Coordinates of C-alpha atoms and ligand atoms in Angstrom, one line a residue:
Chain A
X1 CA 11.4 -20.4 -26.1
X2 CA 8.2 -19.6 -28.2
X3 CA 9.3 -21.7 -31.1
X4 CA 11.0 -24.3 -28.7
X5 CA 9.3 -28.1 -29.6
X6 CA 8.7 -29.5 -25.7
X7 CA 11.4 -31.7 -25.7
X8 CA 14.2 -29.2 -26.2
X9 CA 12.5 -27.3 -23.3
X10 CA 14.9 -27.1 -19.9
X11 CA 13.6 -26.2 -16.6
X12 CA 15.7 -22.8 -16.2
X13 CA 14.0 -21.9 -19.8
X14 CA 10.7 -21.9 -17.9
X15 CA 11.8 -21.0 -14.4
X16 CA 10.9 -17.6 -12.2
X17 CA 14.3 -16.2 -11.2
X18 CA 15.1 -16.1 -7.3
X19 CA 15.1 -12.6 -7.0
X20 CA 11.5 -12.5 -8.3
X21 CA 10.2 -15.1 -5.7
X22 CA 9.2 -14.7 -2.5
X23 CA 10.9 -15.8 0.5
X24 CA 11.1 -16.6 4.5
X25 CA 14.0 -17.0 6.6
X26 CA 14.5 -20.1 8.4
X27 CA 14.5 -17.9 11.9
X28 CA 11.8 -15.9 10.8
X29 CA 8.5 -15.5 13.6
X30 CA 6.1 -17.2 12.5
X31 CA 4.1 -14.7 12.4
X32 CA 6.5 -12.5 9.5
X33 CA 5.8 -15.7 7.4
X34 CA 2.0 -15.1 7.6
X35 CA 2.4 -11.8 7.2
X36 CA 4.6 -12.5 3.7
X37 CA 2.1 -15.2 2.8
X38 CA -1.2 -12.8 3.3
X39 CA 0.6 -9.2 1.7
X40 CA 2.0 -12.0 -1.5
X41 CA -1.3 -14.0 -2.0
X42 CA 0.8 -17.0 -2.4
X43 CA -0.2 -20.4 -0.8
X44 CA 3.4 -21.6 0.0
X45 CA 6.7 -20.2 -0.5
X46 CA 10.3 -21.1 -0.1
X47 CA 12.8 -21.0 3.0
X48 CA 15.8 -20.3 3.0
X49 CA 19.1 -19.8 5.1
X50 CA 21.4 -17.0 5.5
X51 CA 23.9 -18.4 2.9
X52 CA 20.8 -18.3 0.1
X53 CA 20.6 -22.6 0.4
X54 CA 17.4 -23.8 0.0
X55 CA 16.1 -25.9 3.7
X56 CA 12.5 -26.3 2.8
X57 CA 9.4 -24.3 2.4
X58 CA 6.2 -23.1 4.3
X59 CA 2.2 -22.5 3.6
X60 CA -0.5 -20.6 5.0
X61 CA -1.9 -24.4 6.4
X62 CA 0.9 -25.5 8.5
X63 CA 0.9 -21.8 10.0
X64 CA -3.2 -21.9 11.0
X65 CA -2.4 -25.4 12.1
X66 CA -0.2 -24.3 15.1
X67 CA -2.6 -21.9 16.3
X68 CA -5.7 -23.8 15.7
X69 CA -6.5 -24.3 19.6
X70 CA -9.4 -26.4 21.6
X71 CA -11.1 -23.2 21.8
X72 CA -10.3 -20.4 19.5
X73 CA -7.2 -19.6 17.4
X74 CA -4.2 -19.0 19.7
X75 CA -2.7 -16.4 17.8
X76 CA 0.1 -15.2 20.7
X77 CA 2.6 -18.7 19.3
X78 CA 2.5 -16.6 16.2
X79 CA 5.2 -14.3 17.8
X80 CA 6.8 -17.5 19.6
X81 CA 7.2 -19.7 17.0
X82 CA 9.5 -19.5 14.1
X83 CA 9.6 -21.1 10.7
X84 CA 12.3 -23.6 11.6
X85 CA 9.8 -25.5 14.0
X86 CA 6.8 -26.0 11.2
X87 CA 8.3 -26.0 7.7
X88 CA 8.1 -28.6 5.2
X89 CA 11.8 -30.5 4.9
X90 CA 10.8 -32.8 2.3
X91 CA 10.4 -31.1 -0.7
X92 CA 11.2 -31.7 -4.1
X93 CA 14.2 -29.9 -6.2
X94 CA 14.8 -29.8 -10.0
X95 CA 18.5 -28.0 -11.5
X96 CA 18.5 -25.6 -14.5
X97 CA 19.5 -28.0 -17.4
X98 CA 16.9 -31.0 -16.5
X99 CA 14.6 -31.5 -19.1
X100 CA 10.3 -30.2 -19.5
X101 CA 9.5 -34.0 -18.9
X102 CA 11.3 -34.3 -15.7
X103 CA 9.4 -31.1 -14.3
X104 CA 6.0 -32.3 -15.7
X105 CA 6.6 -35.4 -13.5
X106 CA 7.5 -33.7 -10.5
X107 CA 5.0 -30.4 -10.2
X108 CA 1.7 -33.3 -10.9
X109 CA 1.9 -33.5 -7.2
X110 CA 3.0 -29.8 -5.9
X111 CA 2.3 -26.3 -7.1
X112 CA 5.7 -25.0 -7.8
X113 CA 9.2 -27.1 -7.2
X114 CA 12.1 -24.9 -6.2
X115 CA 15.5 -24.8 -8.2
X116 CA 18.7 -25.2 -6.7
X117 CA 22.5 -25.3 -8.2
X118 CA 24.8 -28.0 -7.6
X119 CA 25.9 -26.1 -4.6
X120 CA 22.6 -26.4 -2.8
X121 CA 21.8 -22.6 -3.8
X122 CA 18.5 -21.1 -4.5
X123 CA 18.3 -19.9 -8.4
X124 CA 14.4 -19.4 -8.7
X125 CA 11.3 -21.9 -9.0
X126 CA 9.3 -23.8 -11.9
X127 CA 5.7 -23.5 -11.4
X128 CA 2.5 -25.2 -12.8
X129 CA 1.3 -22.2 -14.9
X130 CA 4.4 -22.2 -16.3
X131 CA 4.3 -26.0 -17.6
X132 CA 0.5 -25.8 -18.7
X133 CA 1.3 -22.4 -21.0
X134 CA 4.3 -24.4 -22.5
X135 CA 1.6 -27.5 -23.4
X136 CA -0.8 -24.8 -24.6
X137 CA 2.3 -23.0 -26.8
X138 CA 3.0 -26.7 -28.2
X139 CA -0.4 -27.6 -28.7
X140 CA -0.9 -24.9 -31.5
X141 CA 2.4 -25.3 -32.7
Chain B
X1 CA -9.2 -42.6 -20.2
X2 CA -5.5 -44.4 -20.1
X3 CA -5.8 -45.0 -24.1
X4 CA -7.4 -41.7 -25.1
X5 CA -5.6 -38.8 -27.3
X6 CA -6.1 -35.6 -25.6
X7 CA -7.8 -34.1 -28.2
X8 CA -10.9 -37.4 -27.1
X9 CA -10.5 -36.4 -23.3
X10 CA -13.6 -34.0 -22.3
X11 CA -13.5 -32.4 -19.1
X12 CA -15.8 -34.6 -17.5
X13 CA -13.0 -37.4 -18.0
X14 CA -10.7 -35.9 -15.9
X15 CA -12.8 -34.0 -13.1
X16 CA -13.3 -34.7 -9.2
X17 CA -17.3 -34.9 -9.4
X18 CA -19.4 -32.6 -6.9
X19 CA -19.6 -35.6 -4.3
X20 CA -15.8 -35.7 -3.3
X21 CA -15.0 -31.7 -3.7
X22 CA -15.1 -29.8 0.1
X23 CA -17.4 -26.9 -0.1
X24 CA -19.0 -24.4 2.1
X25 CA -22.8 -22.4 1.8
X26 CA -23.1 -18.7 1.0
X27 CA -24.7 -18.0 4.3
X28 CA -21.7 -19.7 6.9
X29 CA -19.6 -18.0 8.9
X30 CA -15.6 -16.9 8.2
X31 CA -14.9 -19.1 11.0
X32 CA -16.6 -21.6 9.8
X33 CA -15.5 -21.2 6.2
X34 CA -11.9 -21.2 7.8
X35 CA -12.3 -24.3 9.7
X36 CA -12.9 -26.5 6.6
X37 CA -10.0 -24.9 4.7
X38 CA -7.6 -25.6 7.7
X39 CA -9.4 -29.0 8.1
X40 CA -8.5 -29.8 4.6
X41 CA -5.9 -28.3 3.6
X42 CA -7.2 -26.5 0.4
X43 CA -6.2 -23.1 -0.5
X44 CA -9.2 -22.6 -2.2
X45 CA -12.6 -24.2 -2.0
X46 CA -16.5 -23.8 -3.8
X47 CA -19.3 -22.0 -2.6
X48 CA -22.8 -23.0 -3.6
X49 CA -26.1 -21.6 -2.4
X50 CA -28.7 -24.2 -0.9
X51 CA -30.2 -25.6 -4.0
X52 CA -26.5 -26.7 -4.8
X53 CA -25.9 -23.7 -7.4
X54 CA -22.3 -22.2 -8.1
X55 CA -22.0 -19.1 -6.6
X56 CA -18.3 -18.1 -6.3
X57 CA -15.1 -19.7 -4.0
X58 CA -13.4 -18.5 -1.0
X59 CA -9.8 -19.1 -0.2
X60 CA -7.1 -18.8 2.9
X61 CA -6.0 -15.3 1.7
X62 CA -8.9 -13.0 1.3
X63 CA -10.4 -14.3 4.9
X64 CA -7.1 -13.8 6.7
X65 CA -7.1 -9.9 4.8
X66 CA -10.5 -9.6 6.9
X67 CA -8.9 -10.4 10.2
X68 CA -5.6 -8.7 9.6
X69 CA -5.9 -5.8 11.4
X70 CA -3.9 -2.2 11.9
X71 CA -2.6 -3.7 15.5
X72 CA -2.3 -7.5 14.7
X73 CA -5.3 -10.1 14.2
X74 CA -9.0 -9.3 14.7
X75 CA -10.1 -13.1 15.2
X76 CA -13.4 -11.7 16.2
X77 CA -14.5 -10.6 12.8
X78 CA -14.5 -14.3 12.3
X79 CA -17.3 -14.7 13.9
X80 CA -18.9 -11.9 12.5
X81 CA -18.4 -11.9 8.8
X82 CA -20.2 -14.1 6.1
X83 CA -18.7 -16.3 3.3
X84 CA -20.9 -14.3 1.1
X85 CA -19.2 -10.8 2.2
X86 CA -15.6 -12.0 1.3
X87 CA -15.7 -14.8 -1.5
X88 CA -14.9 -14.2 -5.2
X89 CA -17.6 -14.1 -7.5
X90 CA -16.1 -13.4 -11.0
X91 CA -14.8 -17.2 -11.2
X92 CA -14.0 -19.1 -14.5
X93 CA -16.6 -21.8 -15.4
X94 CA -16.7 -25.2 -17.5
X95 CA -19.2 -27.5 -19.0
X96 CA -18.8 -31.6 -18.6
X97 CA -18.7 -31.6 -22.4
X98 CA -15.7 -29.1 -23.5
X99 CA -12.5 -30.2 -24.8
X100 CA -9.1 -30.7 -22.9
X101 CA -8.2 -27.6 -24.7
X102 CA -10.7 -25.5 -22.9
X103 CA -10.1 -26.8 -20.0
X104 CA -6.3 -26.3 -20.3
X105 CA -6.6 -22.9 -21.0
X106 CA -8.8 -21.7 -18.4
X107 CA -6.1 -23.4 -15.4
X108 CA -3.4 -21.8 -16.6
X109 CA -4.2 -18.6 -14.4
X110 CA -6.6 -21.4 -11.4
X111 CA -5.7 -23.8 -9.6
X112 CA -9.0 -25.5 -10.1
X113 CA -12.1 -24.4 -12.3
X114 CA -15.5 -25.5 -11.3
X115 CA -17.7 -27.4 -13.6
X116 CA -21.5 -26.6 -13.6
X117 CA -24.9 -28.0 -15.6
X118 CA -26.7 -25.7 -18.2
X119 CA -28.7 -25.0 -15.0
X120 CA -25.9 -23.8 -13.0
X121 CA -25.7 -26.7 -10.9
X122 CA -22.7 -27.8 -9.7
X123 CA -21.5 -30.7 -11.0
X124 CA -17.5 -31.1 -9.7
X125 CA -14.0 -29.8 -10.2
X126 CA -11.4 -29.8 -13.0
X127 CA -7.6 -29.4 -11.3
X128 CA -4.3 -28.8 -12.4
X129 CA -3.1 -31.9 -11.2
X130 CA -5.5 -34.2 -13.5
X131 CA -4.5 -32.3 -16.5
X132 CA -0.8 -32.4 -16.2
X133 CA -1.6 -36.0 -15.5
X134 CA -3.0 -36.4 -18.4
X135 CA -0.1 -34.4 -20.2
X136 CA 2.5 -37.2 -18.9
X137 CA 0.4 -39.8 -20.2
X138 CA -0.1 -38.8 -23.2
X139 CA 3.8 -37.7 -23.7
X140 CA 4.7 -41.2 -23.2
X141 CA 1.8 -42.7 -25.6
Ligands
LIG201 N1 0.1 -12.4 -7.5 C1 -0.4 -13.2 -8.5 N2 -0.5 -12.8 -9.7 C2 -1.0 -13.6 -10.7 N3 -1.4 -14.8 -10.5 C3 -1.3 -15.3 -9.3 C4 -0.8 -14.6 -8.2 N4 -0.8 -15.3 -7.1 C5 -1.3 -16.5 -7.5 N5 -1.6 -16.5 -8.8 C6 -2.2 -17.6 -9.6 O1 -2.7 -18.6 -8.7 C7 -2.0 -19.8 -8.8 C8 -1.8 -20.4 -7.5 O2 -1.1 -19.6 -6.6 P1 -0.6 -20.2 -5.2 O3 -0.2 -19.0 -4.4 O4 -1.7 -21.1 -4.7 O5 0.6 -21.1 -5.5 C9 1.8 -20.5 -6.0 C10 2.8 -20.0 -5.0 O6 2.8 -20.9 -3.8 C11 4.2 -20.2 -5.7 N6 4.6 -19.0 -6.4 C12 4.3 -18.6 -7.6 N7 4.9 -17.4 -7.9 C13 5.7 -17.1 -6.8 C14 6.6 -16.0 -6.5 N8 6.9 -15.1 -7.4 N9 7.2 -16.1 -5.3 C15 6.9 -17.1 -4.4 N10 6.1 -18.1 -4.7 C16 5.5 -18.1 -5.8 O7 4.0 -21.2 -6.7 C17 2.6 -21.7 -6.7 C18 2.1 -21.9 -8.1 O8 2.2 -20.7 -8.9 P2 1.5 -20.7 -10.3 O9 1.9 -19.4 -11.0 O10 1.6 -22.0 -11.0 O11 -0.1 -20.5 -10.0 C19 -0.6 -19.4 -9.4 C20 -1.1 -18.3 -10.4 O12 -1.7 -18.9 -11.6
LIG202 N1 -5.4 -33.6 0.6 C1 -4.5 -33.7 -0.4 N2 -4.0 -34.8 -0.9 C2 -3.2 -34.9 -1.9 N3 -2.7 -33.8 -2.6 C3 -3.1 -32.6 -2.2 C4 -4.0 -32.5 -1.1 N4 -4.2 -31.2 -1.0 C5 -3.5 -30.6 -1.9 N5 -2.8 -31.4 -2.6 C6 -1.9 -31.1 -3.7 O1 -1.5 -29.8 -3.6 C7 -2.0 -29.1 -4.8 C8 -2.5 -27.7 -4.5 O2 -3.5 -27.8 -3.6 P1 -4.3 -26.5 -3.2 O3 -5.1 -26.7 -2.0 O4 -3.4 -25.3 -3.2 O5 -5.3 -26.2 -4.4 C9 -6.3 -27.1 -4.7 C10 -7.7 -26.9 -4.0 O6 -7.9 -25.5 -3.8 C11 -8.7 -27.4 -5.0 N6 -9.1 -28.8 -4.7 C12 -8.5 -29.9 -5.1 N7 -9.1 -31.0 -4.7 C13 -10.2 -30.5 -4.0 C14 -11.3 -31.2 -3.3 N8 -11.5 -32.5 -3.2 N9 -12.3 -30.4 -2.7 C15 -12.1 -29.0 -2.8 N10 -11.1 -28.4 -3.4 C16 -10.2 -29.1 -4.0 O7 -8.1 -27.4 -6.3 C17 -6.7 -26.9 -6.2 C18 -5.8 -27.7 -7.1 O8 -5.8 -29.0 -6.8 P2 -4.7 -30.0 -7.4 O9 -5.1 -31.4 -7.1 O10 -4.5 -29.6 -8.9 O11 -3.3 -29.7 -6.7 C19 -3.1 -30.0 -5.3 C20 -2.6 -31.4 -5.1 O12 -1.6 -31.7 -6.0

């Protein structure tokens, strides 16, 4: 793809491949998903099912959120709670053969957009670094 | 900024100024520093030291790696930590006047990149989100 002019770019071109990204299962205690999210570094990753389907993803904030008490952080619903009851359902998806343009527009407004086949299953994610080092590649081109 | 070429956009153009960015002091508390990323929603936020000076930024991760204990979470080192123990320090700067091209190249590995005076004041933010912005625009100039 070095020598790729932007518009011939597709998002699988410039995607991380599922088995690179991390993950949560949907039944996973909420406190394993902390656990993934503090050991990774990352902000937010995706969740998925069993069957490798992509249902929606989870971040560090909506974790703290639940066990933000009146008082003090309630950290016991960490072992109660599972992913399923907090994660975010509306989240955007791109395929493999859409174009650069069409994953400019839709990581503007989120960090990373997951990729999914026509089948609804997870193939990896596009992320922002990876769009801004394809504008800095075409830049000097 | 809507009919400018990228190579006419300076960072100052496109970045949140000091006014509207969350940001906690040196000398706060974890908890405290928590609080306001919770509160937000930020991974990530500016610290500045009481004259208003840059002196590094604090995220989610490296305050819940504090409180992660051997046994499960030590919420009282919360309370007894400072934001100056924890935060990063060797963070990428800008200057109001630099190019789009600067600025692209330093958030391709940060979210956002702080923007300070020739005194080291802190002047505001340059995001990811304003330059992909201004990407799309100027793709469909
Ligand atoms: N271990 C690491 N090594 C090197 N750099 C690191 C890093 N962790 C984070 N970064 C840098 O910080 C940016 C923001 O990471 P964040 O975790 O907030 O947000 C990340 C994270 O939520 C997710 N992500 C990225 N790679 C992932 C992976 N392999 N598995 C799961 N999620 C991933 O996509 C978001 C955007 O990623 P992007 O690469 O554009 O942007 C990353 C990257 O530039
Ligand atoms: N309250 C909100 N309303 C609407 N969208 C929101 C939002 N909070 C987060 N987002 C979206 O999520 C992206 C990642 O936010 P994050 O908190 O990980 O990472 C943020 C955060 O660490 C910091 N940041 C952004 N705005 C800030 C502000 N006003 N004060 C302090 N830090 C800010 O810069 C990073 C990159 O910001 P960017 O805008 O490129 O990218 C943001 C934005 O697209």
């Amino acid at each position: 793809i070095e020598d790729k002019a932007l518009d011939d770019i597709v998002v699988s071109d410039l995607m991380i491949p599922s088995e690179k990204v991390a993950h949560v299962q949907l039944k996973n205690p909420l406190e394993h998903a902390l656990l993934v999210l503090v050991k990774s570094g990352y902000s937010a990753v995706p969740v998925l099912d069993p069957s490798y389907k992509l249902v929606g993803a989870i971040g560090k904030t909506v974790i703290l959120n639940q066990i933000l008490g009146i008082e003090q952080f309630e950290i016991d619903k960490l072992s109660t709670m599972r992913v399923e009851e907090v994660m975010h359902t509306d989240i955007p998806t791109l395929s493999g053969d859409e174009r650069f343009v069409d994953g400019l527009k839709k990581l503007i407004n989120h960090p990373f957009v997951c990729v999914t086949d026509e089948n609804d299953y997870f193939t990896g994610i596009l992320t922002r670094r990876a769009i801004l080092k394809a504008v800095q590649r075409d830049y000097f081109r």
